[in-house]
PDB file of C-alpha atoms in Angstrom:
ATOM      1  CA  MET A 388       0.183  -0.526   0.250  1.00  0.00           C
ATOM      2  CA  MET A 389       2.989   2.079   0.996  1.00  0.00           C
ATOM      3  CA  ASN A 390       3.856   1.748  -2.939  1.00  0.00           C
ATOM      4  CA  ILE A 391       1.472   1.972  -4.733  1.00  0.00           C
ATOM      5  CA  LYS A 392       0.621   5.913  -2.347  1.00  0.00           C
ATOM      6  CA  ARG A 393       4.522   6.886  -3.409  1.00  0.00           C
ATOM      7  CA  LEU A 394       3.759   6.300  -6.895  1.00  0.00           C
ATOM      8  CA  ALA A 395       0.804   7.856  -6.959  1.00  0.00           C
ATOM      9  CA  LEU A 396       2.780  10.929  -5.382  1.00  0.00           C
ATOM     10  CA  PHE A 397       5.676  10.598  -7.359  1.00  0.00           C
ATOM     11  CA  THR A 398       3.294  10.651 -10.749  1.00  0.00           C
ATOM     12  CA  ALA A 399       1.395  13.693  -8.899  1.00  0.00           C
ATOM     13  CA  LEU A 400       4.680  15.659  -8.784  1.00  0.00           C
ATOM     14  CA  VAL A 401       5.534  14.699 -12.202  1.00  0.00           C
ATOM     15  CA  MET A 402       2.881  16.219 -13.624  1.00  0.00           C
ATOM     16  CA  ALA A 403       2.701  18.885 -12.203  1.00  0.00           C
ATOM     17  CA  LEU A 404       6.317  19.828 -12.880  1.00  0.00           C
ATOM     18  CA  SER A 405       5.053  18.814 -16.835  1.00  0.00           C
ATOM     19  CA  ALA A 406       2.572  21.809 -16.429  1.00  0.00           C
ATOM     20  CA  CYS A 407       4.741  24.652 -15.007  1.00  0.00           C
ATOM     21  CA  ASN A 408       7.540  23.168 -17.815  1.00  0.00           C
ATOM     22  CA  LYS A 409       4.863  23.827 -19.977  1.00  0.00           C
ATOM     23  CA  ASP A 410       3.946  27.269 -18.709  1.00  0.00           C
ATOM     24  CA  GLU A 411       7.637  28.480 -19.112  1.00  0.00           C
ATOM     25  CA  LEU A 412       7.873  26.994 -22.335  1.00  0.00           C
ATOM     26  CA  SER A 413       4.600  28.984 -23.809  1.00  0.00           C
ATOM     27  CA  THR A 414       5.529  32.366 -24.337  1.00  0.00           C
ATOM     28  CA  ARG A 415       3.352  35.154 -26.029  1.00  0.00           C
ATOM     29  CA  ALA A 416       4.608  38.702 -27.868  1.00  0.00           C
ATOM     30  CA  VAL A 417       3.881  42.077 -28.084  1.00  0.00           C
ATOM     31  CA  SER A 418       4.271  45.125 -30.881  1.00  0.00           C
ATOM     32  CA  VAL A 419       6.316  48.050 -28.700  1.00  0.00           C
ATOM     33  CA  GLN A 420       6.944  50.846 -30.056  1.00  0.00           C
ATOM     34  CA  VAL A 421       8.069  54.752 -28.780  1.00  0.00           C
ATOM     35  CA  ARG A 422       7.685  57.145 -31.432  1.00  0.00           C
ATOM     36  CA  GLY A 423       8.506  61.376 -30.678  1.00  0.00           C
ATOM     37  CA  TYR A 424      11.843  63.086 -30.672  1.00  0.00           C
ATOM     38  CA  ASN A 425      15.272  64.504 -28.406  1.00  0.00           C
ATOM     39  CA  ILE A 426      15.881  67.931 -28.694  1.00  0.00           C
ATOM     40  CA  GLY A 427      19.036  68.772 -26.278  1.00  0.00           C
ATOM     41  CA  ASN A 428      21.855  67.293 -25.685  1.00  0.00           C
ATOM     42  CA  SER A 429      21.040  63.776 -24.288  1.00  0.00           C
ATOM     43  CA  GLU A 430      21.160  60.167 -25.102  1.00  0.00           C
ATOM     44  CA  LEU A 431      18.243  58.173 -24.447  1.00  0.00           C
ATOM     45  CA  GLU A 432      17.708  54.477 -23.424  1.00  0.00           C
ATOM     46  CA  ILE A 433      15.055  52.576 -23.179  1.00  0.00           C
ATOM     47  CA  ALA A 434      14.073  49.264 -21.411  1.00  0.00           C
ATOM     48  CA  ILE A 435      11.186  46.458 -20.777  1.00  0.00           C
ATOM     49  CA  ASP A 436      11.420  45.517 -17.470  1.00  0.00           C
ATOM     50  CA  THR A 437      15.274  43.519 -16.746  1.00  0.00           C
ATOM     51  CA  VAL A 438      15.574  43.427 -20.980  1.00  0.00           C
ATOM     52  CA  VAL A 439      17.832  46.849 -21.673  1.00  0.00           C
ATOM     53  CA  TYR A 440      18.485  48.156 -25.219  1.00  0.00           C
ATOM     54  CA  ASP A 441      21.401  49.489 -24.875  1.00  0.00           C
ATOM     55  CA  LYS A 442      22.509  49.013 -28.421  1.00  0.00           C
ATOM     56  CA  PHE A 443      19.321  50.903 -29.491  1.00  0.00           C
ATOM     57  CA  LYS A 444      20.130  54.796 -27.678  1.00  0.00           C
ATOM     58  CA  THR A 445      18.792  57.885 -29.633  1.00  0.00           C
ATOM     59  CA  GLY A 446      21.141  60.469 -29.865  1.00  0.00           C
ATOM     60  CA  PRO A 447      20.639  64.117 -29.178  1.00  0.00           C
ATOM     61  CA  ASN A 448      18.491  66.164 -31.337  1.00  0.00           C
ATOM     62  CA  THR A 449      16.919  63.214 -33.732  1.00  0.00           C
ATOM     63  CA  LEU A 450      14.172  61.086 -34.277  1.00  0.00           C
ATOM     64  CA  LEU A 451      13.176  58.381 -31.124  1.00  0.00           C
ATOM     65  CA  ASN A 452      11.379  55.825 -33.201  1.00  0.00           C
ATOM     66  CA  PHE A 453      11.959  52.400 -31.211  1.00  0.00           C
ATOM     67  CA  GLY A 454      10.204  49.430 -32.776  1.00  0.00           C
ATOM     68  CA  LYS A 455      10.820  46.166 -30.788  1.00  0.00           C
ATOM     69  CA  VAL A 456       8.774  42.635 -30.080  1.00  0.00           C
ATOM     70  CA  TYR A 457       8.692  41.828 -26.911  1.00  0.00           C
ATOM     71  CA  THR A 458       8.352  38.260 -25.266  1.00  0.00           C
ATOM     72  CA  TYR A 459       7.107  37.130 -22.146  1.00  0.00           C
ATOM     73  CA  SER A 460       5.968  34.148 -20.278  1.00  0.00           C
ATOM     74  CA  SER A 461       1.699  33.716 -21.005  1.00  0.00           C
ATOM     75  CA  SER A 462       1.879  34.227 -17.680  1.00  0.00           C
ATOM     76  CA  LYS A 463       2.929  37.652 -17.119  1.00  0.00           C
ATOM     77  CA  GLU A 464       0.013  40.022 -16.454  1.00  0.00           C
ATOM     78  CA  GLN A 465       2.078  43.328 -16.967  1.00  0.00           C
ATOM     79  CA  ALA A 466       5.441  45.132 -17.580  1.00  0.00           C
ATOM     80  CA  LEU A 467       6.648  48.371 -17.245  1.00  0.00           C
ATOM     81  CA  LEU A 468       8.951  49.929 -20.321  1.00  0.00           C
ATOM     82  CA  LYS A 469      11.470  53.202 -19.034  1.00  0.00           C
ATOM     83  CA  ILE A 470      13.216  55.951 -20.719  1.00  0.00           C
ATOM     84  CA  LYS A 471      16.400  56.780 -19.337  1.00  0.00           C
ATOM     85  CA  ASP A 472      18.281  59.831 -20.006  1.00  0.00           C
ATOM     86  CA  ALA A 473      21.924  58.263 -20.689  1.00  0.00           C
ATOM     87  CA  THR A 474      24.082  60.817 -19.999  1.00  0.00           C
ATOM     88  CA  THR A 475      22.450  61.975 -16.526  1.00  0.00           C
ATOM     89  CA  GLY A 476      21.358  58.330 -15.790  1.00  0.00           C
ATOM     90  CA  LYS A 477      18.172  59.512 -14.804  1.00  0.00           C
ATOM     91  CA  GLU A 478      14.346  58.256 -15.548  1.00  0.00           C
ATOM     92  CA  VAL A 479      12.462  60.624 -16.851  1.00  0.00           C
ATOM     93  CA  TYR A 480       9.795  58.077 -18.375  1.00  0.00           C
ATOM     94  CA  GLN A 481       7.853  55.063 -17.068  1.00  0.00           C
ATOM     95  CA  SER A 482       4.784  53.275 -18.507  1.00  0.00           C
ATOM     96  CA  GLN A 483       3.009  50.166 -17.712  1.00  0.00           C
ATOM     97  CA  LEU A 484       2.503  47.489 -20.609  1.00  0.00           C
ATOM     98  CA  GLU A 485      -0.856  45.518 -20.168  1.00  0.00           C
ATOM     99  CA  LEU A 486       0.055  41.921 -21.235  1.00  0.00           C
ATOM    100  CA  ASN A 487      -2.790  40.360 -20.885  1.00  0.00           C
ATOM    101  CA  ALA A 488      -5.447  43.147 -22.576  1.00  0.00           C
ATOM    102  CA  GLY A 489      -5.634  41.706 -25.986  1.00  0.00           C
ATOM    103  CA  GLY A 490      -3.343  43.923 -28.041  1.00  0.00           C
ATOM    104  CA  LEU A 491      -0.893  42.836 -30.482  1.00  0.00           C
ATOM    105  CA  GLU A 492       0.592  46.181 -30.646  1.00  0.00           C
ATOM    106  CA  GLN A 493       1.057  49.082 -28.253  1.00  0.00           C
ATOM    107  CA  PHE A 494       1.605  52.863 -28.891  1.00  0.00           C
ATOM    108  CA  PHE A 495       4.048  55.157 -26.807  1.00  0.00           C
ATOM    109  CA  PRO A 496       4.735  59.203 -27.870  1.00  0.00           C
ATOM    110  CA  PHE A 497       7.560  60.563 -26.101  1.00  0.00           C
ATOM    111  CA  VAL A 498       9.361  63.702 -26.601  1.00  0.00           C
ATOM    112  CA  TYR A 499      12.160  64.687 -24.529  1.00  0.00           C
ATOM    113  CA  ILE A 500      12.551  68.604 -24.683  1.00  0.00           C
ATOM    114  CA  ASN A 501      15.987  70.067 -22.683  1.00  0.00           C
ATOM    115  CA  GLY A 502      15.885  67.316 -20.512  1.00  0.00           C
ATOM    116  CA  ALA A 503      11.898  67.837 -19.661  1.00  0.00           C
ATOM    117  CA  THR A 504       9.535  65.243 -20.604  1.00  0.00           C
ATOM    118  CA  LEU A 505       6.814  67.394 -23.327  1.00  0.00           C
ATOM    119  CA  GLU A 506       3.353  67.499 -22.181  1.00  0.00           C
ATOM    120  CA  ILE A 507       1.581  65.523 -25.178  1.00  0.00           C
ATOM    121  CA  LYS A 508      -2.301  67.659 -24.858  1.00  0.00           C
ATOM    122  CA  ALA A 509      -3.719  65.153 -27.536  1.00  0.00           C
ATOM    123  CA  PRO A 510      -7.778  66.775 -27.923  1.00  0.00           C
ATOM    124  CA  ALA A 511     -10.918  64.690 -27.309  1.00  0.00           C
ATOM    125  CA  ALA A 512     -11.964  62.989 -30.314  1.00  0.00           C
ATOM    126  CA  ASP A 513     -15.047  64.507 -32.175  1.00  0.00           C
ATOM    127  CA  PRO A 514     -16.888  61.695 -34.737  1.00  0.00           C
ATOM    128  CA  SER A 515     -18.263  65.056 -36.855  1.00  0.00           C
ATOM    129  CA  THR A 516     -14.332  65.423 -38.021  1.00  0.00           C
ATOM    130  CA  ASN A 517     -11.050  64.559 -37.250  1.00  0.00           C
ATOM    131  CA  LYS A 518      -9.118  66.833 -34.959  1.00  0.00           C
ATOM    132  CA  MET A 519      -5.651  67.996 -35.081  1.00  0.00           C
ATOM    133  CA  ALA A 520      -3.045  69.136 -32.686  1.00  0.00           C
ATOM    134  CA  PHE A 521       0.698  70.292 -33.765  1.00  0.00           C
ATOM    135  CA  TYR A 522       3.314  71.669 -31.096  1.00  0.00           C
ATOM    136  CA  ILE A 523       5.835  73.148 -33.023  1.00  0.00           C
ATOM    137  CA  TYR A 524       9.384  73.877 -31.535  1.00  0.00           C
ATOM    138  CA  TYR A 525      11.214  76.449 -33.159  1.00  0.00           C
ATOM    139  CA  PRO A 526      12.957  79.452 -30.540  1.00  0.00           C
ATOM    140  CA  GLN A 527      14.583  81.212 -32.873  1.00  0.00           C
ATOM    141  CA  SER A 528      10.797  83.091 -33.434  1.00  0.00           C
ATOM    142  CA  ASN A 529       7.589  82.865 -31.561  1.00  0.00           C
ATOM    143  CA  ASP A 530       5.572  84.125 -34.579  1.00  0.00           C
ATOM    144  CA  PRO A 531       2.024  82.680 -35.656  1.00  0.00           C
ATOM    145  CA  MET A 532       2.135  80.036 -38.527  1.00  0.00           C
ATOM    146  CA  ASP A 533      -0.252  78.664 -40.766  1.00  0.00           C
ATOM    147  CA  ILE A 534       0.473  75.168 -42.183  1.00  0.00           C
ATOM    148  CA  TYR A 535      -1.106  74.191 -45.922  1.00  0.00           C
ATOM    149  CA  MET A 536      -1.455  71.348 -47.794  1.00  0.00           C
ATOM    150  CA  LYS A 537      -0.898  71.186 -51.368  1.00  0.00           C
ATOM    151  CA  ASN A 538      -1.484  69.086 -53.806  1.00  0.00           C
ATOM    152  CA  LYS A 539       0.389  68.266 -57.518  1.00  0.00           C
ATOM    153  CA  ASN A 540      -1.972  70.391 -59.619  1.00  0.00           C
ATOM    154  CA  GLY A 541      -0.952  73.423 -57.154  1.00  0.00           C
ATOM    155  CA  ASP A 542      -4.617  73.148 -55.116  1.00  0.00           C
ATOM    156  CA  ILE A 543      -4.073  74.127 -51.016  1.00  0.00           C
ATOM    157  CA  VAL A 544      -6.681  73.476 -48.464  1.00  0.00           C
ATOM    158  CA  TYR A 545      -5.703  74.789 -45.037  1.00  0.00           C
ATOM    159  CA  ILE A 546      -4.525  72.175 -41.995  1.00  0.00           C
ATOM    160  CA  ALA A 547      -3.796  74.693 -39.182  1.00  0.00           C
ATOM    161  CA  LYS A 548      -3.305  78.674 -38.446  1.00  0.00           C
ATOM    162  CA  ASN A 549      -1.744  80.474 -36.208  1.00  0.00           C
ATOM    163  CA  VAL A 550       0.234  78.073 -34.576  1.00  0.00           C
ATOM    164  CA  VAL A 551       2.103  79.415 -32.096  1.00  0.00           C
ATOM    165  CA  PRO A 552       5.742  78.352 -31.703  1.00  0.00           C
ATOM    166  CA  GLY A 553       5.571  76.655 -28.268  1.00  0.00           C
ATOM    167  CA  THR A 554       2.265  76.004 -27.542  1.00  0.00           C
ATOM    168  CA  TRP A 555      -0.014  73.507 -29.199  1.00  0.00           C
ATOM    169  CA  GLY A 556      -1.708  74.557 -31.412  1.00  0.00           C
ATOM    170  CA  TYR A 557      -5.464  72.894 -32.886  1.00  0.00           C
ATOM    171  CA  SER A 558      -7.815  72.528 -35.909  1.00  0.00           C
ATOM    172  CA  ASP A 559     -10.510  70.553 -37.190  1.00  0.00           C
ATOM    173  CA  TYR A 560      -9.785  69.061 -40.858  1.00  0.00           C
ATOM    174  CA  VAL A 561     -12.610  66.855 -42.606  1.00  0.00           C
ATOM    175  CA  THR A 562     -10.582  65.428 -46.240  1.00  0.00           C
ATOM    176  CA  THR A 563     -10.955  68.042 -48.932  1.00  0.00           C
ATOM    177  CA  THR A 564     -11.872  67.311 -52.161  1.00  0.00           C
ATOM    178  CA  GLY A 565      -8.442  67.329 -54.500  1.00  0.00           C
ATOM    179  CA  PHE A 566      -6.864  65.771 -51.252  1.00  0.00           C
ATOM    180  CA  THR A 567      -8.717  62.036 -51.760  1.00  0.00           C
ATOM    181  CA  SER A 568      -6.320  59.557 -53.686  1.00  0.00           C
ATOM    182  CA  ALA A 569      -4.458  56.814 -51.588  1.00  0.00           C
ATOM    183  CA  GLU A 570      -1.716  56.879 -53.802  1.00  0.00           C
ATOM    184  CA  ASP A 571      -0.791  60.431 -53.926  1.00  0.00           C
ATOM    185  CA  ASN A 572       1.206  62.477 -50.974  1.00  0.00           C
ATOM    186  CA  TYR A 573       0.918  65.836 -50.537  1.00  0.00           C
ATOM    187  CA  ASP A 574       3.073  68.798 -49.335  1.00  0.00           C
ATOM    188  CA  TRP A 575       2.346  70.399 -46.271  1.00  0.00           C
ATOM    189  CA  PHE A 576       4.043  73.674 -45.825  1.00  0.00           C
ATOM    190  CA  PHE A 577       4.676  76.301 -42.605  1.00  0.00           C
ATOM    191  CA  VAL A 578       4.192  79.599 -43.376  1.00  0.00           C
ATOM    192  CA  LYS A 579       4.146  82.951 -41.565  1.00  0.00           C
ATOM    193  CA  ALA A 580       0.605  83.307 -40.825  1.00  0.00           C
ATOM    194  CA  GLY A 581      -1.522  85.053 -43.366  1.00  0.00           C
ATOM    195  CA  THR A 582       0.781  84.463 -46.106  1.00  0.00           C
ATOM    196  CA  THR A 583       1.563  82.112 -48.500  1.00  0.00           C
ATOM    197  CA  ASN A 584       5.126  82.236 -49.269  1.00  0.00           C
ATOM    198  CA  GLN A 585       6.714  84.210 -46.105  1.00  0.00           C
ATOM    199  CA  TRP A 586       8.242  80.692 -45.180  1.00  0.00           C
ATOM    200  CA  ALA A 587       8.847  79.839 -41.299  1.00  0.00           C
ATOM    201  CA  PHE A 588      11.712  78.083 -41.068  1.00  0.00           C
ATOM    202  CA  ASN A 589      14.902  80.056 -41.603  1.00  0.00           C
ATOM    203  CA  ASP A 590      13.193  81.676 -44.601  1.00  0.00           C
ATOM    204  CA  SER A 591      13.921  78.931 -46.159  1.00  0.00           C
ATOM    205  CA  GLU A 592      11.128  76.829 -48.570  1.00  0.00           C
ATOM    206  CA  TRP A 593      12.840  73.895 -48.335  1.00  0.00           C
ATOM    207  CA  MET A 594      13.230  73.779 -44.989  1.00  0.00           C
ATOM    208  CA  SER A 595       9.360  74.646 -44.359  1.00  0.00           C
ATOM    209  CA  GLN A 596       7.793  71.699 -46.485  1.00  0.00           C
ATOM    210  CA  PHE A 597       6.802  67.884 -45.527  1.00  0.00           C
ATOM    211  CA  SER A 598       5.866  65.526 -47.689  1.00  0.00           C
ATOM    212  CA  THR A 599       2.937  63.825 -46.107  1.00  0.00           C
ATOM    213  CA  GLY A 600       3.663  60.203 -46.888  1.00  0.00           C
ATOM    214  CA  THR A 601       4.807  59.634 -43.369  1.00  0.00           C
ATOM    215  CA  LEU A 602       2.208  61.361 -41.641  1.00  0.00           C
ATOM    216  CA  PHE A 603      -0.975  58.903 -42.131  1.00  0.00           C
ATOM    217  CA  ILE A 604      -3.357  61.580 -43.128  1.00  0.00           C
ATOM    218  CA  PRO A 605      -6.957  61.446 -43.680  1.00  0.00           C
ATOM    219  CA  LYS A 606      -7.735  60.719 -47.513  1.00  0.00           C
ATOM    220  CA  LYS A 607     -10.965  59.451 -47.455  1.00  0.00           C
ATOM    221  CA  SER A 608     -14.502  60.225 -45.616  1.00  0.00           C
ATOM    222  CA  GLU A 609     -12.684  59.358 -41.832  1.00  0.00           C
ATOM    223  CA  LYS A 610     -13.918  60.863 -39.298  1.00  0.00           C
ATOM    224  CA  GLY A 611     -13.186  60.790 -35.962  1.00  0.00           C
ATOM    225  CA  ARG A 612      -9.176  60.995 -35.942  1.00  0.00           C
ATOM    226  CA  VAL A 613      -6.815  62.965 -33.334  1.00  0.00           C
ATOM    227  CA  GLN A 614      -3.765  63.397 -34.879  1.00  0.00           C
ATOM    228  CA  THR A 615      -0.963  64.439 -33.150  1.00  0.00           C
ATOM    229  CA  TYR A 616       2.518  66.140 -34.247  1.00  0.00           C
ATOM    230  CA  PHE A 617       5.879  67.233 -33.332  1.00  0.00           C
ATOM    231  CA  VAL A 618       7.311  69.672 -35.416  1.00  0.00           C
ATOM    232  CA  THR A 619      11.023  71.055 -35.409  1.00  0.00           C
ATOM    233  CA  PRO A 620      13.701  72.075 -38.435  1.00  0.00           C
ATOM    234  CA  ALA A 621      16.725  70.356 -38.234  1.00  0.00           C
ATOM    235  CA  SER A 622      20.068  70.633 -39.096  1.00  0.00           C
ATOM    236  CA  ASN A 623      19.229  70.627 -43.046  1.00  0.00           C
ATOM    237  CA  GLN A 624      15.928  69.491 -43.256  1.00  0.00           C
ATOM    238  CA  LEU A 625      11.915  69.900 -41.528  1.00  0.00           C
ATOM    239  CA  ASP A 626      11.402  67.395 -39.351  1.00  0.00           C
ATOM    240  CA  VAL A 627       7.063  66.246 -38.810  1.00  0.00           C
ATOM    241  CA  VAL A 628       6.962  63.066 -36.564  1.00  0.00           C
ATOM    242  CA  SER A 629       3.297  61.393 -36.293  1.00  0.00           C
ATOM    243  CA  LEU A 630       3.095  61.399 -32.192  1.00  0.00           C
ATOM    244  CA  PHE A 631      -0.222  58.556 -32.812  1.00  0.00           C
ATOM    245  CA  LYS A 632      -0.511  54.871 -34.285  1.00  0.00           C
ATOM    246  CA  GLY A 633      -0.353  55.034 -37.728  1.00  0.00           C
ATOM    247  CA  ILE A 634      -4.117  54.122 -38.861  1.00  0.00           C
ATOM    248  CA  ASN A 635      -4.185  53.816 -42.341  1.00  0.00           C
TER     249      ASN A 635
END
């Protein structure tokens, strides 16, 4: 009888260990993207829990575009995304990844300006229009700017007006005739408010325009979108960064 009990106990332990091993071997994955900008002298480093992506640091005055597939045990429910200022060693951002929420992708916008995190103030969605938000970093001027879009026929439509650098500017946009082709990329132009050819950045047309190919602008009859952008002139071009998950 004792041998039978020992055999039963041994069998139960083997089954339990086998179940544990299956849990350990069962893994899931989530795509994590961090997109934004790093202004100043700092270098940024990203980690998820104990995994430090030290080979993918973001240097000063450059686009932040981090994208990795994070794998984890199926029993794990959360992970912590952390961004560190590698120059000072200070942790400057953290956010929880909800691993069992059912999403295969998680997106985080992040802008770092001279040692401070920019608060990203996205407007509330409106089902009757598309809400556009702009933050322009251009310390050389605080003059308001207009943003218009031009197609290959020379037609223009305004995206936003009177956006003041260093503050959030908001506007509504609904797709306009002449700007509906999914195959065409249109150009945005940044000009001094009330003009169409007084260029906003460095008095340069080249530095004041940007192709919308990567900006996920509405081109059909979409409404209800919230689209937030960070804008700054880099050393030899204008940078416009989408601070939201691409939906085209």
